[in-house]
CSV table of N, CA, C and O in Angstrom, one decimal:
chain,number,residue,atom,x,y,z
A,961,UNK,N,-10.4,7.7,2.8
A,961,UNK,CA,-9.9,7.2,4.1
A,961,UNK,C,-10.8,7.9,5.2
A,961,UNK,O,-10.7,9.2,5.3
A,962,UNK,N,-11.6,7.0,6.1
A,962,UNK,CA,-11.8,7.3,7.0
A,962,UNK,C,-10.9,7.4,8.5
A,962,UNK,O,-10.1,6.6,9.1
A,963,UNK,N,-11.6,9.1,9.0
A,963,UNK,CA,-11.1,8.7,10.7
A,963,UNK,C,-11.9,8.6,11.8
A,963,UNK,O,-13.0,9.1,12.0
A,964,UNK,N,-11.0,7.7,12.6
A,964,UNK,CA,-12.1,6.9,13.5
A,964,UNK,C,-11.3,7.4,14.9
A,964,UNK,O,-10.1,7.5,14.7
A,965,UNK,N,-11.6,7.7,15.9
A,965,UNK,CA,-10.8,7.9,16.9
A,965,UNK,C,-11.5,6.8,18.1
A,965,UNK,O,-12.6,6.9,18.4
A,966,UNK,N,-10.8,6.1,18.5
A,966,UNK,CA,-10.7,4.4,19.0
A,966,UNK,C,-10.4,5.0,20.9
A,966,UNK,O,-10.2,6.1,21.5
A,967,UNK,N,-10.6,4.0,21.2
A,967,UNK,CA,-11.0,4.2,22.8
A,967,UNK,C,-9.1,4.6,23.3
A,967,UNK,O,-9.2,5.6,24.0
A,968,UNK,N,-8.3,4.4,23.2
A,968,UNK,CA,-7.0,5.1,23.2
A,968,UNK,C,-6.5,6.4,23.0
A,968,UNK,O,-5.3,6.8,23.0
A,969,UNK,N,-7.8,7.2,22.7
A,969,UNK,CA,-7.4,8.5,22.3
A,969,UNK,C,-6.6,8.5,20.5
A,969,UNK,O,-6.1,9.5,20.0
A,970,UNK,N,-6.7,7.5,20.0
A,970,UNK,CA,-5.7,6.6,19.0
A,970,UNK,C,-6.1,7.4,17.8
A,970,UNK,O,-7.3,7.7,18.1
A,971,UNK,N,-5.8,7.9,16.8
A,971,UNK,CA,-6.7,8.4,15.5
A,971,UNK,C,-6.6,6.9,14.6
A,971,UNK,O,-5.4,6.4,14.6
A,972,UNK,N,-7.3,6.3,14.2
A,972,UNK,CA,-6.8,5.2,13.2
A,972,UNK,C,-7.8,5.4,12.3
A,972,UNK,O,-8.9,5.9,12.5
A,973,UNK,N,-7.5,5.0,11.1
A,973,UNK,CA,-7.7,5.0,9.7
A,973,UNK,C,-8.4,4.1,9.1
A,973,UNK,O,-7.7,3.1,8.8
A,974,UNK,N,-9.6,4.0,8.6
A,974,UNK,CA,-10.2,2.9,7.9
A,974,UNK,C,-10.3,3.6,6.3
A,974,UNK,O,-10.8,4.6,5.8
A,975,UNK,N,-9.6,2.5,5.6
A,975,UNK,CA,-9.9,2.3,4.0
A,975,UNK,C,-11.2,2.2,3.4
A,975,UNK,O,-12.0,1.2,3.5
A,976,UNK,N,-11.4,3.4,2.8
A,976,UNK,CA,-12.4,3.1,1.7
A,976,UNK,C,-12.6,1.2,1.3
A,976,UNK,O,-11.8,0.2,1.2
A,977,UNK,N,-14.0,1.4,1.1
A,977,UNK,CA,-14.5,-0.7,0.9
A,977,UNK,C,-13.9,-0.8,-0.1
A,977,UNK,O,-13.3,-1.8,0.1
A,978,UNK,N,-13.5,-0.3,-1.4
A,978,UNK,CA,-12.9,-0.1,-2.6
A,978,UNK,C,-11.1,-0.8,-2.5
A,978,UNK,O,-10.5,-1.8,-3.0
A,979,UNK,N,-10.8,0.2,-1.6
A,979,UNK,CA,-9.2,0.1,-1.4
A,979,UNK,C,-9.3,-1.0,-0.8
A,979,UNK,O,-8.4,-1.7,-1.2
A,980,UNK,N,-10.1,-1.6,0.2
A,980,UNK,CA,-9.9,-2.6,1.1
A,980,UNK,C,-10.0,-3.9,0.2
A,980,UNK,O,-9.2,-4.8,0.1
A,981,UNK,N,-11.3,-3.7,-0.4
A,981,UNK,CA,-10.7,-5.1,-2.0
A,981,UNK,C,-9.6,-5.4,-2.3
A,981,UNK,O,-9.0,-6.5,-2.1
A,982,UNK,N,-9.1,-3.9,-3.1
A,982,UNK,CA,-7.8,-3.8,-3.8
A,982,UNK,C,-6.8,-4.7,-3.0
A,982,UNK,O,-6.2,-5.7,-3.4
A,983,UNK,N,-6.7,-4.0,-1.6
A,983,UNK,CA,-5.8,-5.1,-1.2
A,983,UNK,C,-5.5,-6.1,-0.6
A,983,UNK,O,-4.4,-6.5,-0.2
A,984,UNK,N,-7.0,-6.7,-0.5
A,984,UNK,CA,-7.1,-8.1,-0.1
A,984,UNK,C,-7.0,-8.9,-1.7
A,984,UNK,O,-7.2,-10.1,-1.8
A,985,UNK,N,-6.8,-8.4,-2.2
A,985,UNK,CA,-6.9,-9.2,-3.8
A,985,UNK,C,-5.0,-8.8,-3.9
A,985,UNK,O,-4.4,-9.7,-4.5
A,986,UNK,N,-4.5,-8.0,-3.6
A,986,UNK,CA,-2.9,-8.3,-3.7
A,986,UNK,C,-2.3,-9.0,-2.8
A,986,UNK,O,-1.2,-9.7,-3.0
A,987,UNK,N,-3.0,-8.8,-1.6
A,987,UNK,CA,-2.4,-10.2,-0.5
A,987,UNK,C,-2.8,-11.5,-1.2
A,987,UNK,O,-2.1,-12.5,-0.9
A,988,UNK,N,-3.6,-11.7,-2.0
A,988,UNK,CA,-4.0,-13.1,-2.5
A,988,UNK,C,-3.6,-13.3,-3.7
A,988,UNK,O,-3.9,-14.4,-4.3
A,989,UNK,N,-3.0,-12.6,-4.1
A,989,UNK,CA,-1.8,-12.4,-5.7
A,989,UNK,C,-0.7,-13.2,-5.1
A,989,UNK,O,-0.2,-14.2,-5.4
A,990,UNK,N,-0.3,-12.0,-4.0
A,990,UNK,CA,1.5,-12.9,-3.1
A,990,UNK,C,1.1,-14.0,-2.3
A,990,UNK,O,2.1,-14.5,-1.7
A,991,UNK,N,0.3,-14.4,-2.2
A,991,UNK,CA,0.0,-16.0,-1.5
A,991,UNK,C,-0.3,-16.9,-2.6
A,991,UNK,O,-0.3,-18.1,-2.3
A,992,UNK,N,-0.5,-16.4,-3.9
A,992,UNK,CA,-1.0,-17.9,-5.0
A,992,UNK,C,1.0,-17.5,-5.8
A,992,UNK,O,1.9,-18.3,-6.1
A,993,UNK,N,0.9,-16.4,-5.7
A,993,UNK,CA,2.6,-16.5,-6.5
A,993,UNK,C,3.6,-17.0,-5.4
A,993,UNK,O,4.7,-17.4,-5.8
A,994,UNK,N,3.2,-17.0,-3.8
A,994,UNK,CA,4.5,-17.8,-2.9
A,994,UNK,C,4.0,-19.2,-3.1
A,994,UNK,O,4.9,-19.9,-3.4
A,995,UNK,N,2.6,-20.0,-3.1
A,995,UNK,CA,2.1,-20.8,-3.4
A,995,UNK,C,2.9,-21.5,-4.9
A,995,UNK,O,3.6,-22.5,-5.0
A,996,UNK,N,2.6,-20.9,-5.8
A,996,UNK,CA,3.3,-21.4,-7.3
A,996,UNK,C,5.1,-21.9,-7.1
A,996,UNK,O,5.7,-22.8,-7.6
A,997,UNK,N,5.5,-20.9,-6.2
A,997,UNK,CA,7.1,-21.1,-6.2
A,997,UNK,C,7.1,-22.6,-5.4
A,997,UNK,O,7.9,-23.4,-6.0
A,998,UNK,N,6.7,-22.9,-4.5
A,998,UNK,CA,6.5,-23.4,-3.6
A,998,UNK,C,7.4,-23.4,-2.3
A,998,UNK,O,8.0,-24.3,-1.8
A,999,UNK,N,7.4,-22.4,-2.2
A,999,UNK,CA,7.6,-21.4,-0.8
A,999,UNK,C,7.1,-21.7,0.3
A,999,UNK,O,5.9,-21.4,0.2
A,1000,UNK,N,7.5,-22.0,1.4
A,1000,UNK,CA,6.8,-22.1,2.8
A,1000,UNK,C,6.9,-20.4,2.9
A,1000,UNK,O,7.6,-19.6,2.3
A,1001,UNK,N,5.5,-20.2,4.1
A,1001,UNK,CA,5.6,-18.8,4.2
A,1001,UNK,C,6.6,-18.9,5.2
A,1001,UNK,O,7.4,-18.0,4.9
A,1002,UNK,N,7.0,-19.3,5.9
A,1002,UNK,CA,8.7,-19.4,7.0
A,1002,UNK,C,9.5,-18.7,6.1
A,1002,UNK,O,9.9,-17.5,6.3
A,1003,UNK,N,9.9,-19.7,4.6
A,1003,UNK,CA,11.0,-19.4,3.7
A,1003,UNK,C,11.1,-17.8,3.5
A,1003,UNK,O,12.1,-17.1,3.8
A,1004,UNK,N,9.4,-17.3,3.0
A,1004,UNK,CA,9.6,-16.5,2.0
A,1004,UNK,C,9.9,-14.7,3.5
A,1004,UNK,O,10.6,-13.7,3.3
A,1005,UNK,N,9.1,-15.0,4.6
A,1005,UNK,CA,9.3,-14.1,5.6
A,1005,UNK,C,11.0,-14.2,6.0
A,1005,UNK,O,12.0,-13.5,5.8
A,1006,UNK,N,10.8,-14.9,6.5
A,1006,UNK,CA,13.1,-15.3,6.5
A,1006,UNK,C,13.7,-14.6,5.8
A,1006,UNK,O,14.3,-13.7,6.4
A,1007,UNK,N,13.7,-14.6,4.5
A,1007,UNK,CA,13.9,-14.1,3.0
A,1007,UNK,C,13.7,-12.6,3.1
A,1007,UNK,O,14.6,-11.8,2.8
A,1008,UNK,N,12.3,-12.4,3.6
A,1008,UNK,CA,12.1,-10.8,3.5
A,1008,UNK,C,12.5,-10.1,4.6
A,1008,UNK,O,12.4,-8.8,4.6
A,1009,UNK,N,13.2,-11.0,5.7
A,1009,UNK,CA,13.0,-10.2,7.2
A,1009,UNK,C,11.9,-10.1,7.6
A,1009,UNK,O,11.9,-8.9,7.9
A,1010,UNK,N,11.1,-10.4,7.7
A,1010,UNK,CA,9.9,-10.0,8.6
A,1010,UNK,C,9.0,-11.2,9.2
A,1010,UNK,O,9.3,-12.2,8.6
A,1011,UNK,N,8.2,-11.4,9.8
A,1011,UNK,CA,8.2,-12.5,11.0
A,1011,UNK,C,6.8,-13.4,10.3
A,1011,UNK,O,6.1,-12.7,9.6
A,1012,UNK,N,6.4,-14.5,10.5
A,1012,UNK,CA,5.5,-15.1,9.6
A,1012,UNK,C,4.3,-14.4,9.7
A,1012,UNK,O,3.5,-14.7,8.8
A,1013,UNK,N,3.8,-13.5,10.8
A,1013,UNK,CA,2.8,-13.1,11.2
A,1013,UNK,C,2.8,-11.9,10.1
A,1013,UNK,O,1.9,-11.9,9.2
A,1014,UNK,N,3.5,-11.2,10.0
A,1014,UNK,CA,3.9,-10.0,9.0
A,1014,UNK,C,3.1,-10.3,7.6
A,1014,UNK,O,2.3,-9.6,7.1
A,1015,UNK,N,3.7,-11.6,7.2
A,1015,UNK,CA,3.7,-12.3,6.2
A,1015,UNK,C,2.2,-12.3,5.6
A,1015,UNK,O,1.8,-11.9,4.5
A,1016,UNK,N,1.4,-13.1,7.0
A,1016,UNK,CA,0.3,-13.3,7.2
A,1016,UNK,C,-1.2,-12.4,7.0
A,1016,UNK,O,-2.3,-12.6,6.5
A,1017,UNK,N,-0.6,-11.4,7.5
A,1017,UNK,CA,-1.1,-10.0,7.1
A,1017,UNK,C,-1.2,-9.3,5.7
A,1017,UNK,O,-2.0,-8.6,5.1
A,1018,UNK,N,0.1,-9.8,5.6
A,1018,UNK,CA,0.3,-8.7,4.4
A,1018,UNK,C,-0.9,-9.8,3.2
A,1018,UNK,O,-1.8,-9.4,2.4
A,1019,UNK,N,-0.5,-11.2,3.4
A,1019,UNK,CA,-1.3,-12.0,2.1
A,1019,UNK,C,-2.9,-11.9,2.8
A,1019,UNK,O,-3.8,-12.4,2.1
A,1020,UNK,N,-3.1,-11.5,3.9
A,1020,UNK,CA,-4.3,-11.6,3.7
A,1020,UNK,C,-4.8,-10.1,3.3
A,1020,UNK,O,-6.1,-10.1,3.2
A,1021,UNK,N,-4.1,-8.5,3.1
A,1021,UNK,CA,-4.4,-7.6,2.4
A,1021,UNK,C,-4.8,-6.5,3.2
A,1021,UNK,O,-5.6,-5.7,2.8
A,1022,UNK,N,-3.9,-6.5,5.0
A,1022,UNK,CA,-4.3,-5.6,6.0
A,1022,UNK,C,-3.5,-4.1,5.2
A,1022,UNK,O,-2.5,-4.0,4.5
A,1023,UNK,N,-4.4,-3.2,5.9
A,1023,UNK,CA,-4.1,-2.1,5.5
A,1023,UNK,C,-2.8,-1.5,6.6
A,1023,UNK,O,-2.3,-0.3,6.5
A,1024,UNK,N,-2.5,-2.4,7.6
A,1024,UNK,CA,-1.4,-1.7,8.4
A,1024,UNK,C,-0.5,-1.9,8.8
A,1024,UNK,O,0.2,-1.5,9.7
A,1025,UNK,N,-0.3,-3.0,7.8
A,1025,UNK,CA,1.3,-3.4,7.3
A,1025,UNK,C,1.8,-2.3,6.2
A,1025,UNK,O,1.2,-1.9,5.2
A,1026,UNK,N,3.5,-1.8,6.7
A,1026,UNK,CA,4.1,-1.1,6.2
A,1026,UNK,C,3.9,-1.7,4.4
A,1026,UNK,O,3.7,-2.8,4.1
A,1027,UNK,N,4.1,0.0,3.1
A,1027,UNK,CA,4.3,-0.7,2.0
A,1027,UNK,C,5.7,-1.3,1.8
A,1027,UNK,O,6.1,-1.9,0.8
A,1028,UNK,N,6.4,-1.1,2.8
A,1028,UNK,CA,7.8,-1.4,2.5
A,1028,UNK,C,7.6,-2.9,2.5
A,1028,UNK,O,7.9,-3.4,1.4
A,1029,UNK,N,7.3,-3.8,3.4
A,1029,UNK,CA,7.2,-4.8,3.9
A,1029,UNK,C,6.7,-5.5,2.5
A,1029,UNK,O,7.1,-6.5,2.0
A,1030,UNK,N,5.8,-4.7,2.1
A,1030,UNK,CA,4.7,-5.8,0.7
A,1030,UNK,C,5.9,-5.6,-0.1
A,1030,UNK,O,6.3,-6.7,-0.5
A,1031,UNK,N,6.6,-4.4,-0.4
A,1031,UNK,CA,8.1,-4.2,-1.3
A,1031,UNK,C,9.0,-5.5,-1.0
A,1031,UNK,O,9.7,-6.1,-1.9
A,1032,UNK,N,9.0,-5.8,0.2
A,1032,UNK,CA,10.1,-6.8,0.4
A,1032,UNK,C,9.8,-8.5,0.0
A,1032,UNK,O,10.7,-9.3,-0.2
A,1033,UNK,N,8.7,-8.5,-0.1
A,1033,UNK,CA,7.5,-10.1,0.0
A,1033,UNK,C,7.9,-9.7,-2.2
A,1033,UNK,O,8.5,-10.5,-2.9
A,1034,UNK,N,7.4,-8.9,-2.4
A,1034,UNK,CA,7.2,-8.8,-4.0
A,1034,UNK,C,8.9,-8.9,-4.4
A,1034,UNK,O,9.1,-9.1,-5.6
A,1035,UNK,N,9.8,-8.9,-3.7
A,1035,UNK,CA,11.1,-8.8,-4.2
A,1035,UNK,C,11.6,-10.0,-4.3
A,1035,UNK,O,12.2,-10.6,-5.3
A,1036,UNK,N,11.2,-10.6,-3.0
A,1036,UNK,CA,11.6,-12.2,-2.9
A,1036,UNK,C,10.9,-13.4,-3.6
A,1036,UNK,O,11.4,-14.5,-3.8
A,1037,UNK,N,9.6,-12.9,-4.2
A,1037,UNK,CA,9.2,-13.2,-5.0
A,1037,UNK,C,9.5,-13.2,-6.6
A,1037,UNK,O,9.0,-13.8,-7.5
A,1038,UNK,N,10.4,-12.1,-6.7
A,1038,UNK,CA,10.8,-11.5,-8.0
A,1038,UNK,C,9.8,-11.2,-8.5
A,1038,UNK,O,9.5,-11.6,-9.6
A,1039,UNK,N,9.2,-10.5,-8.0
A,1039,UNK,CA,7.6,-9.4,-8.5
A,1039,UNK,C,7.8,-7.7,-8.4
A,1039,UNK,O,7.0,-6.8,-8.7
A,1040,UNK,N,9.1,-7.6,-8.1
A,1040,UNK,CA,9.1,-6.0,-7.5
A,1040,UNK,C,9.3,-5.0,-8.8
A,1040,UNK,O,9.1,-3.8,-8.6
A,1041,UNK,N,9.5,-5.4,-10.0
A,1041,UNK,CA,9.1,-4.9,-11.0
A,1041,UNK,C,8.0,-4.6,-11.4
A,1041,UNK,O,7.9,-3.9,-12.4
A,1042,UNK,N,6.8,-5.2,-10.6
A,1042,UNK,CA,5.9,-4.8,-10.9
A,1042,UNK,C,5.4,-3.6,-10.1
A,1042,UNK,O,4.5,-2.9,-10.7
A,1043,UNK,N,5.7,-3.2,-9.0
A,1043,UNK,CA,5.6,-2.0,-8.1
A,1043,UNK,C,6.4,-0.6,-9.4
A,1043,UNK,O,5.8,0.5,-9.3
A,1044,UNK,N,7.2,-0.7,-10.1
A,1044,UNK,CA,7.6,0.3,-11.2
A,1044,UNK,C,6.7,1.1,-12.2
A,1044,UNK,O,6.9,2.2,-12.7
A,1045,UNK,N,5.7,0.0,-12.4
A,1045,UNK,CA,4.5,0.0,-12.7
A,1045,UNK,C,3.0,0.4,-12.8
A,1045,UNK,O,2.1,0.7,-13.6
A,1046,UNK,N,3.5,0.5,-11.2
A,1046,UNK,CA,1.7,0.9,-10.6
A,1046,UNK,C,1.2,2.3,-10.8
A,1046,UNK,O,0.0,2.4,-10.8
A,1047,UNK,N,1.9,3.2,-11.0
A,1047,UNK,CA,1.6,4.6,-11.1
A,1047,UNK,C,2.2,5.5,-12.7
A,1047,UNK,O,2.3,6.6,-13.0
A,1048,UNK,N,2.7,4.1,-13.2
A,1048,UNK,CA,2.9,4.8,-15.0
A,1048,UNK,C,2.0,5.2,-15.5
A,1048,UNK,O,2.1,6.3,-15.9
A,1049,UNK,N,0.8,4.8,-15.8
A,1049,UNK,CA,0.0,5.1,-16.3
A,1049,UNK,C,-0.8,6.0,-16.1
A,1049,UNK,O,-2.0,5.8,-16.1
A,1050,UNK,N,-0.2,7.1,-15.9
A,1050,UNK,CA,-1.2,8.0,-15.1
A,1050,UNK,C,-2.2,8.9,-16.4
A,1050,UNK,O,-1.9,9.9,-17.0
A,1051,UNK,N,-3.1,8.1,-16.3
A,1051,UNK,CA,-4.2,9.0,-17.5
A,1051,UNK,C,-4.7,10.7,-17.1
A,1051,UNK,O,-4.5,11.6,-17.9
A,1052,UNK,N,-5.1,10.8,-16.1
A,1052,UNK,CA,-5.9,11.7,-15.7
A,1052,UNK,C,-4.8,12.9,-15.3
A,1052,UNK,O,-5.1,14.0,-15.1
A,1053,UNK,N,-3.2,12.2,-15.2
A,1053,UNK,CA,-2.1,13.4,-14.6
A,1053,UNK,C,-1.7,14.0,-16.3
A,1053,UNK,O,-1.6,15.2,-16.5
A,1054,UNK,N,-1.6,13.1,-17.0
A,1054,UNK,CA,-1.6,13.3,-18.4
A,1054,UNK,C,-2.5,14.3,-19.2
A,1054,UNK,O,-2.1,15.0,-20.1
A,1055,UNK,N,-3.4,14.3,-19.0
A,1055,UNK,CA,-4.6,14.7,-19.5
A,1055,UNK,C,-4.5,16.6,-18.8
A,1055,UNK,O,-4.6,17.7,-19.3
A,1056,UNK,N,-4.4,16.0,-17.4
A,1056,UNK,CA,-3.9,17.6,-17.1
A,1056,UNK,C,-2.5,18.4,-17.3
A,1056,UNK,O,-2.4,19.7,-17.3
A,1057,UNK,N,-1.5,17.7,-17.4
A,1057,UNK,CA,-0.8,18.1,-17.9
A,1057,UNK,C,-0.6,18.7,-19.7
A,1057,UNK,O,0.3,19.4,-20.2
A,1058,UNK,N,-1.8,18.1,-20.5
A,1058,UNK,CA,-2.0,18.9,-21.5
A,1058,UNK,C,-2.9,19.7,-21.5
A,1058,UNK,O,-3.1,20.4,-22.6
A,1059,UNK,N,-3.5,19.9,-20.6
A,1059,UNK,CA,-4.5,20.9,-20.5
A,1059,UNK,C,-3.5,22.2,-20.0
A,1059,UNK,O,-3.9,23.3,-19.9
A,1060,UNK,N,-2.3,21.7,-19.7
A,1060,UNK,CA,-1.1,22.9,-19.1
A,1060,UNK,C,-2.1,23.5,-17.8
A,1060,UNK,O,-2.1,24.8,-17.9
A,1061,UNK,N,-2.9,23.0,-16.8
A,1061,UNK,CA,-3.2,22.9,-16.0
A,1061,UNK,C,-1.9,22.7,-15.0
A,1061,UNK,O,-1.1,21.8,-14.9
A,1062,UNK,N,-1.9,24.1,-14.0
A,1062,UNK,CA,-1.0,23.8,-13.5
A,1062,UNK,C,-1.0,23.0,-11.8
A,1062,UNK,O,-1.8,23.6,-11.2
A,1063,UNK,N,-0.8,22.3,-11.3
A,1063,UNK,CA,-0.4,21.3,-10.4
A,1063,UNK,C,0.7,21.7,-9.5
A,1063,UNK,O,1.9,21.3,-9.6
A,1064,UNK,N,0.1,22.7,-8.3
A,1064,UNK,CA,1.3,23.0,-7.5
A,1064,UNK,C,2.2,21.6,-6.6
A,1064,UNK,O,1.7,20.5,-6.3
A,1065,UNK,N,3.0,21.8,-6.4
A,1065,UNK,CA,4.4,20.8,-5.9
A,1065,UNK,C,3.7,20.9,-4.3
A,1065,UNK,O,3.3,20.0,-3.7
A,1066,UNK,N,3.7,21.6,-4.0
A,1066,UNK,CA,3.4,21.5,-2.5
A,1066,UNK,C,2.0,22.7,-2.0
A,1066,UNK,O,1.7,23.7,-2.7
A,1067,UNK,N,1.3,22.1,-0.7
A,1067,UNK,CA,0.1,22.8,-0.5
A,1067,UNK,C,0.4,24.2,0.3
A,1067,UNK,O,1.2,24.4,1.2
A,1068,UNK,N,-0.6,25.0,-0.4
A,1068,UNK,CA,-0.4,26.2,0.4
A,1068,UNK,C,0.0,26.2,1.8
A,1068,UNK,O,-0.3,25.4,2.7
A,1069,UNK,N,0.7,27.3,1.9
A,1069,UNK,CA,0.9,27.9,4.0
A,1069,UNK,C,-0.4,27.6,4.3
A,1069,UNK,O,-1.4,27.6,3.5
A,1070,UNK,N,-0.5,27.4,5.4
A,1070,UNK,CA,-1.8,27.8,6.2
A,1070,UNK,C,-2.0,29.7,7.1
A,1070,UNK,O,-1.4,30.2,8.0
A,1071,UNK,N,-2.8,30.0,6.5
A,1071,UNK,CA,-2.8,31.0,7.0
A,1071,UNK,C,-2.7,31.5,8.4
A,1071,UNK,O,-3.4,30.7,9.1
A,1072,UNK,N,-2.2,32.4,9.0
A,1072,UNK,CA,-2.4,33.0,10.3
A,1072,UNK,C,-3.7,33.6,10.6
A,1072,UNK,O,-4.3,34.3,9.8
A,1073,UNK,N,-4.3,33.3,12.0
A,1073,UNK,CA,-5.5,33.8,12.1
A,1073,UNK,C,-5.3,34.8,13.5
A,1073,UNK,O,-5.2,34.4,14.6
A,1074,UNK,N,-5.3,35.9,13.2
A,1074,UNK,CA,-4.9,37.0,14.3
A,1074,UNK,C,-6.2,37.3,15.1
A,1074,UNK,O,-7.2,37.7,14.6
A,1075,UNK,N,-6.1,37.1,16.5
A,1075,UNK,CA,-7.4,37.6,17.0
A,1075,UNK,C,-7.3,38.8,18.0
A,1075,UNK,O,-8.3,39.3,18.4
């Protein structure tokens, strides 16, 4: 994740080109699966609470729509089991957890700098 600081004094955030794939390819997952049901996007935003523009966003794979919002689109969908999913597999947490590598829960204090 990049930071970019925007003419508003604003900090905003640009996704790695990687991530930004990823989720223009799941906005276009929930637009061919509202597509299959045959769903107006009206229906399926109504359905989710959130306004068609929301909708719009989210299927086209913006990074600044809430994940709650993609939770609610995948629900109405009956896809939200697949969000249970996304982070089971964790190879690499696995792998250090048998190495008994330990993985602190939270990041150090920040130290005091006395001058």
């Amino acid at each position: 994740m990049h930071k970019i600081l925007n003419v508003m004094n604003r900090v905003k955030y640009s996704l790695l080109p990687r991530l930004t794939k990823l989720l223009e390819e799941l906005g276009e997952d929930i637009k061919l699966a509202r597509l299959r049901r045959r769903l107006s996007a009206a229906q399926v935003a109504e359905r989710a609470g959130i306004s068609r523009s929301t909708l719009w966003q989210i299927e086209k794979g913006l990074p600044n729509v809430s994940m709650g919002y993609y939770a609610q689109v995948l629900f109405v969908l009956g896809l939200e089991k697949n969000l249970s999913t996304m982070a089971a597999d964790d190879v690499l947490g696995r792998k250090l957890q048998d190495a008994e590598i330990l993985v602190r829960r939270r990041a150090p204090k920040k130290l005091k700098i006395e001058s």
